[in-house]
Short mmCIF file of C-alpha atoms in Angstrom, two decimals:
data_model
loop_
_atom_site.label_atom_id
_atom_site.label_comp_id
_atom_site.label_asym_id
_atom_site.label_seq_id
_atom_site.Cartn_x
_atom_site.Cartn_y
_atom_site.Cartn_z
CA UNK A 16 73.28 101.50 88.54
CA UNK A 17 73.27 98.10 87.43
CA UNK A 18 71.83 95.13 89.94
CA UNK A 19 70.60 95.42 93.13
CA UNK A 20 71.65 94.86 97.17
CA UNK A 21 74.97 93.38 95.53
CA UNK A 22 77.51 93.58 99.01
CA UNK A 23 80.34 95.73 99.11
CA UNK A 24 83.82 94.02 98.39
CA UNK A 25 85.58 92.74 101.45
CA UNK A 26 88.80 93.87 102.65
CA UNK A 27 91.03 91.28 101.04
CA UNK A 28 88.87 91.76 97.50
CA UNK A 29 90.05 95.66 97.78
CA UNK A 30 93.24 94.62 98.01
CA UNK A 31 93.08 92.24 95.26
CA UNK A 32 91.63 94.80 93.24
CA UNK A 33 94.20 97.53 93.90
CA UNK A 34 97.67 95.03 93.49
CA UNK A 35 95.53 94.17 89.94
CA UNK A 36 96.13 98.31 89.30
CA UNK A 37 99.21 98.38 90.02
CA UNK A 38 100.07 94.77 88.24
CA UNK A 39 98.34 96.45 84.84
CA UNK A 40 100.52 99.79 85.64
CA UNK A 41 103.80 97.81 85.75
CA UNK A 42 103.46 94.73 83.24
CA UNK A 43 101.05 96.09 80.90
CA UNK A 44 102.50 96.89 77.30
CA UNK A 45 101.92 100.68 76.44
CA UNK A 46 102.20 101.95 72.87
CA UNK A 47 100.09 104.90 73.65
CA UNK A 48 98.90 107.05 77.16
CA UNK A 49 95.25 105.89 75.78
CA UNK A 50 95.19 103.27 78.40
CA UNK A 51 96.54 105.86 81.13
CA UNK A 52 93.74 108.12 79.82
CA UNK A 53 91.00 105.49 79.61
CA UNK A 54 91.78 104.38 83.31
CA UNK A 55 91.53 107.78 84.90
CA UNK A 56 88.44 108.61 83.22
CA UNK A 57 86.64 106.00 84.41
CA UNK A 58 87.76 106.51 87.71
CA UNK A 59 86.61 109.97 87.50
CA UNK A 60 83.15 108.82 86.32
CA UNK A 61 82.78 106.42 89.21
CA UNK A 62 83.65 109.52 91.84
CA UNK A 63 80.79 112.20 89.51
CA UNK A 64 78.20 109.01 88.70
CA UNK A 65 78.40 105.98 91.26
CA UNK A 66 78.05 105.74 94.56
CA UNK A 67 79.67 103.28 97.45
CA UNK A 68 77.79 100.14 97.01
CA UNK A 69 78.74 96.94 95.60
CA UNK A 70 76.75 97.47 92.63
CA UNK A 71 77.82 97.64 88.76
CA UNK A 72 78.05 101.14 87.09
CA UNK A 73 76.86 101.57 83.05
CA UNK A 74 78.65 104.79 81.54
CA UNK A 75 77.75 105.28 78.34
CA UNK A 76 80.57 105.79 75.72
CA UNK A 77 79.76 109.00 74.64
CA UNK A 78 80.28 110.03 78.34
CA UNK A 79 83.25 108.16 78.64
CA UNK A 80 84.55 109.60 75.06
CA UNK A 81 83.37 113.69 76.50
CA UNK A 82 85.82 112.77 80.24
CA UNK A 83 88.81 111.67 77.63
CA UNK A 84 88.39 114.51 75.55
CA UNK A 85 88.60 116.57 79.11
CA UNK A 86 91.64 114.59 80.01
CA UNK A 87 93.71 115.16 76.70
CA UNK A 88 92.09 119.22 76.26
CA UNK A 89 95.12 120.70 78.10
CA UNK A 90 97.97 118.73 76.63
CA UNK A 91 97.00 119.40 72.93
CA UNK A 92 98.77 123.14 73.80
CA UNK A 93 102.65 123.37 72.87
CA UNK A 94 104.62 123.05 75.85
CA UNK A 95 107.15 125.40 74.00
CA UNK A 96 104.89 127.85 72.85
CA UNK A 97 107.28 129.13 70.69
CA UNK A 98 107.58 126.00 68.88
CA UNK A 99 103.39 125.72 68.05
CA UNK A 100 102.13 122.97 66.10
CA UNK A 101 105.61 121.17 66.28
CA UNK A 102 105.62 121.54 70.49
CA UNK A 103 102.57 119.65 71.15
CA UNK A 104 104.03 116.22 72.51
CA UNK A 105 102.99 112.71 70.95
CA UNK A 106 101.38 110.24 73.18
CA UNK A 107 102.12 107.16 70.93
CA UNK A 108 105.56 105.58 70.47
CA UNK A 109 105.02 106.01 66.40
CA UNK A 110 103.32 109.23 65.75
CA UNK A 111 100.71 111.38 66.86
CA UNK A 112 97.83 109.74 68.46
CA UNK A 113 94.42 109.96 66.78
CA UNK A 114 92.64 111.43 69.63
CA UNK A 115 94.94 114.35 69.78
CA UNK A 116 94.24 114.72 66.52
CA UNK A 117 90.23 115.10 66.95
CA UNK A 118 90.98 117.66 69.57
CA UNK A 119 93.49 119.65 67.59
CA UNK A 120 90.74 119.63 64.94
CA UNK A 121 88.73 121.21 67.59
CA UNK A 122 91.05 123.71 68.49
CA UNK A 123 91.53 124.21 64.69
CA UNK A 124 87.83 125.45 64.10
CA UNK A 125 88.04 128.07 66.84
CA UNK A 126 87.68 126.71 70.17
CA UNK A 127 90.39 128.00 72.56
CA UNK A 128 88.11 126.33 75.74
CA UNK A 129 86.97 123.16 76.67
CA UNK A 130 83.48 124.92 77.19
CA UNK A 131 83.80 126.33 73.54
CA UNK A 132 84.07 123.03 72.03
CA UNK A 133 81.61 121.83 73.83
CA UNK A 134 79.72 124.20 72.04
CA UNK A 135 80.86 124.08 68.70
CA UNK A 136 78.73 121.73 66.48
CA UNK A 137 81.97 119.63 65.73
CA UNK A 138 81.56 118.40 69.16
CA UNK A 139 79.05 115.49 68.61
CA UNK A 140 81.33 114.44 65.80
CA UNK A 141 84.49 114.40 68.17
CA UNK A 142 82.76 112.60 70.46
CA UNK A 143 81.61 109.84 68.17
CA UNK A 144 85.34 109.90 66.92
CA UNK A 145 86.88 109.07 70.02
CA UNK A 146 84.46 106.42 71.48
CA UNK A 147 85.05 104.80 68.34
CA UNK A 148 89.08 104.74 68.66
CA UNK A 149 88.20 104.35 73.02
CA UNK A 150 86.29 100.85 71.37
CA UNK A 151 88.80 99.88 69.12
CA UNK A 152 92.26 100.30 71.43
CA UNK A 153 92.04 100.51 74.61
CA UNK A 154 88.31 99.38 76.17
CA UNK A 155 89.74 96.17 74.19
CA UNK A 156 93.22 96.06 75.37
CA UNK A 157 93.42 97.77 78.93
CA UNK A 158 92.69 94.71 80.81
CA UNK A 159 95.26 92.62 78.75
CA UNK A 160 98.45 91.65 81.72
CA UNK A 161 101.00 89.81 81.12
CA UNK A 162 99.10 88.25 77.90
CA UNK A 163 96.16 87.06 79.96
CA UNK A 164 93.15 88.84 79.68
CA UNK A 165 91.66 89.62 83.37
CA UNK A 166 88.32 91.20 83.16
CA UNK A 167 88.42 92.78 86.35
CA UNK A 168 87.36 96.65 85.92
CA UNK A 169 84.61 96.41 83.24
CA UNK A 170 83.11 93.10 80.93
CA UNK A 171 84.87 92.51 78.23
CA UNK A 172 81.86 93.93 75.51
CA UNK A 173 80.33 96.76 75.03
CA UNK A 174 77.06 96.84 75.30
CA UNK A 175 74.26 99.14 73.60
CA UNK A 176 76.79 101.80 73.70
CA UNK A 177 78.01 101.44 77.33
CA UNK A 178 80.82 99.99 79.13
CA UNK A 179 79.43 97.93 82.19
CA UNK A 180 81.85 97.82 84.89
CA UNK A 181 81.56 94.92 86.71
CA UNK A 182 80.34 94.33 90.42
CA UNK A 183 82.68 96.22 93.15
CA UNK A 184 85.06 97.68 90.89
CA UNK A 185 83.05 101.16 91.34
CA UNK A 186 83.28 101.09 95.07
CA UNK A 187 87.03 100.00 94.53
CA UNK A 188 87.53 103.12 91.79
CA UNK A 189 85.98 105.48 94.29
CA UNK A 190 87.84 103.93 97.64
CA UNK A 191 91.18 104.40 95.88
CA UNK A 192 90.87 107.02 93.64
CA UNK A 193 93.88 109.44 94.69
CA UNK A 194 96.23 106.51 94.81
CA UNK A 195 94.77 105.49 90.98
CA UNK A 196 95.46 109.11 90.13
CA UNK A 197 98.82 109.13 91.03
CA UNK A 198 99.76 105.91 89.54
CA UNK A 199 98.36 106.98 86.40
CA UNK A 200 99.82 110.27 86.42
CA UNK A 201 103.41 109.04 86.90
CA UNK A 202 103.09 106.68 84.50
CA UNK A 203 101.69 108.70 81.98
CA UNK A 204 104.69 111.77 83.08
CA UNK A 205 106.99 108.57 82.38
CA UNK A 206 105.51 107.50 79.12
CA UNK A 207 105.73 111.30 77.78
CA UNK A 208 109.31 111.74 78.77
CA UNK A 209 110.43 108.22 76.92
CA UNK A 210 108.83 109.03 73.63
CA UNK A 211 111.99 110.49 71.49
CA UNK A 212 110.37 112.96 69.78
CA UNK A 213 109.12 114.49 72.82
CA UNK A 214 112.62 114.70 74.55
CA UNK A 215 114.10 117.36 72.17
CA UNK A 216 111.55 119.30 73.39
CA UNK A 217 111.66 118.32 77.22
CA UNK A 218 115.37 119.71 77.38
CA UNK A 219 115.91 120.61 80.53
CA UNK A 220 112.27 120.07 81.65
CA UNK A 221 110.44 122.17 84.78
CA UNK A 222 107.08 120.41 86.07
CA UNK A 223 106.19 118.55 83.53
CA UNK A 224 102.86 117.36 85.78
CA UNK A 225 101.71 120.93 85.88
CA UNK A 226 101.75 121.15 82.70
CA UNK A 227 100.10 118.17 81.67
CA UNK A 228 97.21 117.96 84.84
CA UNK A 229 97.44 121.74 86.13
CA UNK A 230 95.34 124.86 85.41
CA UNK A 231 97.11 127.45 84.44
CA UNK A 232 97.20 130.91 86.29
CA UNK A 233 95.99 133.19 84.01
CA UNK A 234 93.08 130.70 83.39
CA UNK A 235 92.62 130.97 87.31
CA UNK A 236 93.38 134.82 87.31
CA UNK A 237 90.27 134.88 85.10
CA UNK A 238 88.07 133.19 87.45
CA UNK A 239 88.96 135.27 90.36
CA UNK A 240 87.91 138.45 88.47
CA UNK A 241 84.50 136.74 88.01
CA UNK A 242 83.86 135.63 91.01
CA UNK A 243 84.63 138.53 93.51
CA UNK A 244 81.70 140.22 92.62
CA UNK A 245 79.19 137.38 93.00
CA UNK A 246 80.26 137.22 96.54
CA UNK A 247 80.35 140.81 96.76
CA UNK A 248 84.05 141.19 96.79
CA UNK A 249 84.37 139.03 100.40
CA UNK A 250 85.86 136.22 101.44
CA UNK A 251 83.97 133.27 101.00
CA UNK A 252 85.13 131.65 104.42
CA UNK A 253 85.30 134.46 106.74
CA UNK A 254 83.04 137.04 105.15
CA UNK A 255 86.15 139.72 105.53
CA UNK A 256 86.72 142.05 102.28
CA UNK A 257 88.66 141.17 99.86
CA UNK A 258 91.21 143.60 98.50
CA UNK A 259 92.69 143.91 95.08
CA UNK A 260 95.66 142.07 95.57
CA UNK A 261 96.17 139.38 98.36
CA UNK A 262 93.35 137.18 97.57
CA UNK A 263 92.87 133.35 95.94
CA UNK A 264 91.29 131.23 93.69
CA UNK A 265 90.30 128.10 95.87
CA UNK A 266 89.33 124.63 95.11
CA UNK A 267 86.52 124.28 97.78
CA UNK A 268 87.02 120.40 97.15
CA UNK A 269 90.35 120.43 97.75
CA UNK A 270 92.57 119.76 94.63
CA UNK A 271 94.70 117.24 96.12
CA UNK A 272 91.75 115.01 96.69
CA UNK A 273 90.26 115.57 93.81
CA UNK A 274 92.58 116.82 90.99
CA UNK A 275 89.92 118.12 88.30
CA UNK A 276 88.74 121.83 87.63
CA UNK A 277 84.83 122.01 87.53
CA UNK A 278 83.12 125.50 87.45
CA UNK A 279 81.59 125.42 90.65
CA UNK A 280 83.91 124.32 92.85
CA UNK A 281 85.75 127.42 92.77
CA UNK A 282 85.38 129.92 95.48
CA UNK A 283 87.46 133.14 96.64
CA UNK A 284 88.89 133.53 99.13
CA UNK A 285 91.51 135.64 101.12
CA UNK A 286 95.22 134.26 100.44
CA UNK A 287 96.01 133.33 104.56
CA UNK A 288 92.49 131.59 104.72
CA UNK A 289 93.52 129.62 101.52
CA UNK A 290 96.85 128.53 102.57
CA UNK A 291 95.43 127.72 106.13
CA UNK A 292 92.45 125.25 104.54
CA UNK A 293 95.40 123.78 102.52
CA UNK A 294 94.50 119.90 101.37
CA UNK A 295 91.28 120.25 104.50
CA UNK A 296 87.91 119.89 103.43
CA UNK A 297 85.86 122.63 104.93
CA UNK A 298 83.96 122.50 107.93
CA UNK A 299 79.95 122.01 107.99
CA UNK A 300 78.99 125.99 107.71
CA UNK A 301 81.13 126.50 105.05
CA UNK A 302 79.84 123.46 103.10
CA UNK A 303 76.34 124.76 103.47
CA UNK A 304 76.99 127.82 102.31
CA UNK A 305 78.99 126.05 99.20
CA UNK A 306 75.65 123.89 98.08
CA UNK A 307 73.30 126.62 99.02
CA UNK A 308 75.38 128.70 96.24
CA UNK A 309 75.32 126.04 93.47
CA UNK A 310 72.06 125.53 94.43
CA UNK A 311 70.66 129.71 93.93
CA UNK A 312 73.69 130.58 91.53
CA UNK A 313 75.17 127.43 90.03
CA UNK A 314 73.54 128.15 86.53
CA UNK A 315 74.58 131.87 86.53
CA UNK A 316 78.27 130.47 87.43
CA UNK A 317 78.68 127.84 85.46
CA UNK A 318 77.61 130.29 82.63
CA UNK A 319 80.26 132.76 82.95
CA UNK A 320 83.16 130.70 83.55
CA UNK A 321 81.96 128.39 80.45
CA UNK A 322 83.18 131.45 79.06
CA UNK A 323 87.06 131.20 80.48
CA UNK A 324 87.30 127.85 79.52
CA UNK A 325 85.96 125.82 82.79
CA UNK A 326 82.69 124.17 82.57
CA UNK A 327 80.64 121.91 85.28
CA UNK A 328 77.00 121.51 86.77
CA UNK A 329 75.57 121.28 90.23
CA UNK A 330 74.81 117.88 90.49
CA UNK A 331 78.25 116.60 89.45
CA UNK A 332 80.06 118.78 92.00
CA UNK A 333 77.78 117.59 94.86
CA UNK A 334 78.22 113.94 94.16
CA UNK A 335 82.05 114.82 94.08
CA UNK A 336 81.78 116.45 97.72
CA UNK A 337 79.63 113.71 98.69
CA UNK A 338 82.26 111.53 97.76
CA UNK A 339 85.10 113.18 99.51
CA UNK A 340 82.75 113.85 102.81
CA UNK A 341 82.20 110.19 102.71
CA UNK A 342 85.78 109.23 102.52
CA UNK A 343 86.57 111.67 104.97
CA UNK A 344 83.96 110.24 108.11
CA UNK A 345 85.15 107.13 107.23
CA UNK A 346 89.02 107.85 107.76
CA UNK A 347 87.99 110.01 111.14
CA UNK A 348 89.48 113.12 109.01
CA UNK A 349 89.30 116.81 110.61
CA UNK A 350 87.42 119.45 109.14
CA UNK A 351 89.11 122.93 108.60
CA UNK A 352 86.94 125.77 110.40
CA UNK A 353 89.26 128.71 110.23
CA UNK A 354 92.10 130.76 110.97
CA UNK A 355 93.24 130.04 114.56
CA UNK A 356 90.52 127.60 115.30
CA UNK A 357 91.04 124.01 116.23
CA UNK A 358 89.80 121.27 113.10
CA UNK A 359 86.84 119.70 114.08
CA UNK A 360 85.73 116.42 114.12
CA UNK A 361 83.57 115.28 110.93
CA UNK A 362 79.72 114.57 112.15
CA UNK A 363 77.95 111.81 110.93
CA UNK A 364 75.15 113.97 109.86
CA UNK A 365 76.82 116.29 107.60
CA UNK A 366 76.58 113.54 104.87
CA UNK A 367 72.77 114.22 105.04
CA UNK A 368 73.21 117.55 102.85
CA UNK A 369 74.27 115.08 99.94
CA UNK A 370 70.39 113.63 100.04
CA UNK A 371 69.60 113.37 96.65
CA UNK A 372 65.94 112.96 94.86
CA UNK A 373 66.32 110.29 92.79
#
């Protein structure tokens, strides 16, 4: 963090800050999704890195340039897979954009996962490649509305190597973050389906946002079979067996709150206590037993599901939960227990499980 006992912003300067979104969303030029791309992932970063305080946020580029390659990993596939090379849909209005082109080079040397490329010692080079294009376009463009420039996310330089966002526009990022998300998302759906070259291959077009933001299920399918023995082939919320068909893959930070597949916020779970959590966040017992997990097993997780293609560490999925916990005591939100049982309220001290060291 960047500054000290800076106040959070006031009611009326989160508004201000959100109707600026939305102003940038709708009167913004876009020749590209970069700024779509470029807005989400530092919203993201302020949910993993920052915390809710008025204070300024430094994320370096190369971490900035690693969440963008994240962001653009899944729509680098065909959506007609038939079609290969020539179904993988432009995100410029003129040709292909450059950064899909540094992840298709990627893909080209071998790595069918994120987690692979991550891996692959073309990966430092990628990422140099696009926090030099993130520099060039849209970290100098983004804030442009209307033809004025309004500085109001991040200062207008980069400096040694990291984009500084200025005071309160963390807190705001993290306050609004699912209304940012699906802003961004529509817009970007929007910008795909206007680009002509994409719309001989949109035909008649199914869920496009699945395609572009989902996981798909045989990547989940994977995870399930990995899983189920580390928790001994039970449920992970009510302890009851799981058989071999009838049970899920669930997002123990609920999807909808936080749309982004890390490694260890999966769990399994039996296919009525899924659907019955739904969009809830999970009450206190089960949240222990989720950071008492990461905590003994996160490393040995992580590990094997680098291998399907999902990747993620311990510390970034317990400053996500913190995050949603947060949100959720301060919007009085209920807490899912299980199966037949009334939601519970959200205790104050619950957040004291997200105590960190540093």
């Amino acid at each position: 963090m960047i500054g000290t006992h800076c106040p959070t912003p006031s009611a009326q300067e989160q508004l201000q800050f959100l109707q600026r979104i939305q102003q940038l969303l709708n009167d913004s030029s876009f020749t590209s999704t970069y700024k779509f791309a470029l807005l989400l992932a530092i919203t993201e970063l302020s949910v993993e890195m920052g915390q809710d305080s008025g204070e300024s946020l430094a994320i370096p580029i190369c971490i900035l340039a690693e969440k963008t390659i994240e962001l653009y990993w899944q729509q680098t596939l065909p959506y007609l897979p038939e079609q290969a090379d020539q179904g993988i849909f432009w995100q410029n209005t003129s040709k292909q954009a450059a950064i899909i082109n540094s992840v298709l080079a990627l893909r080209a040397v071998g790595c069918h996962t994120l987690a692979q490329a991550r891996m692959h010692p073309q990966w430092s080079q990628t990422v140099r490649q696009v926090g030099d294009t993130l520099k060039k376009m849209p970290i100098q463009y983004l804030q442009n509305i209307n033809g004025q420039h309004i500085p109001f996310i991040y200062q207008p330089k980069v400096q040694q190597g990291q984009l500084i966002l200025q005071q309160g526009a963390m807190y705001c990022l993290r306050q609004f973050q699912g209304i940012i998300q699906q802003l961004v998302r529509q817009k970007w759906i929007g910008f795909i389906q206007k680009v002509a070259v994409n719309q001989v291959m949109l035909g008649e077009q199914h869920d496009l946002e699945a395609f572009l933001f989902g996981t798909s299920r045989a990547a989940l399918a994977q995870v399930e079979k990995i899983l189920k023995p580390i928790q001994n082939h039970r449920c992970f919320f009510c302890e009851g067996k799981l058989q071999e068909k009838g049970s899920a893959v669930d997002h123990f930070i609920p999807w909808s709150r936080y749309p982004r597949d890390t490694a260890l916020n999966f769990v399994v779970a039996h296919g009525s206590c899924n659907g019955d959590k739904s969009d809830l966040l999970a009450a206190e017992r089960h949240l222990v037993n989720w950071l008492g997990r990461n905590q003994q097993e996160g490393a040995e997780i992580s590990g094997f599901l680098q291998t399907v293609g999902f990747y993620g560490d311990a510390d970034t999925s317990k400053r996500v939960a913190h995050w949603a916990y947060q949100q959720a005591y301060q919007q009085d939100a209920r807490l899912w227990v299980k199966i037949g049982s009334h939601h519970e309220q959200i205790p104050k001290h619950i957040l004291k499980f997200f105590e960190y060291d540093n």
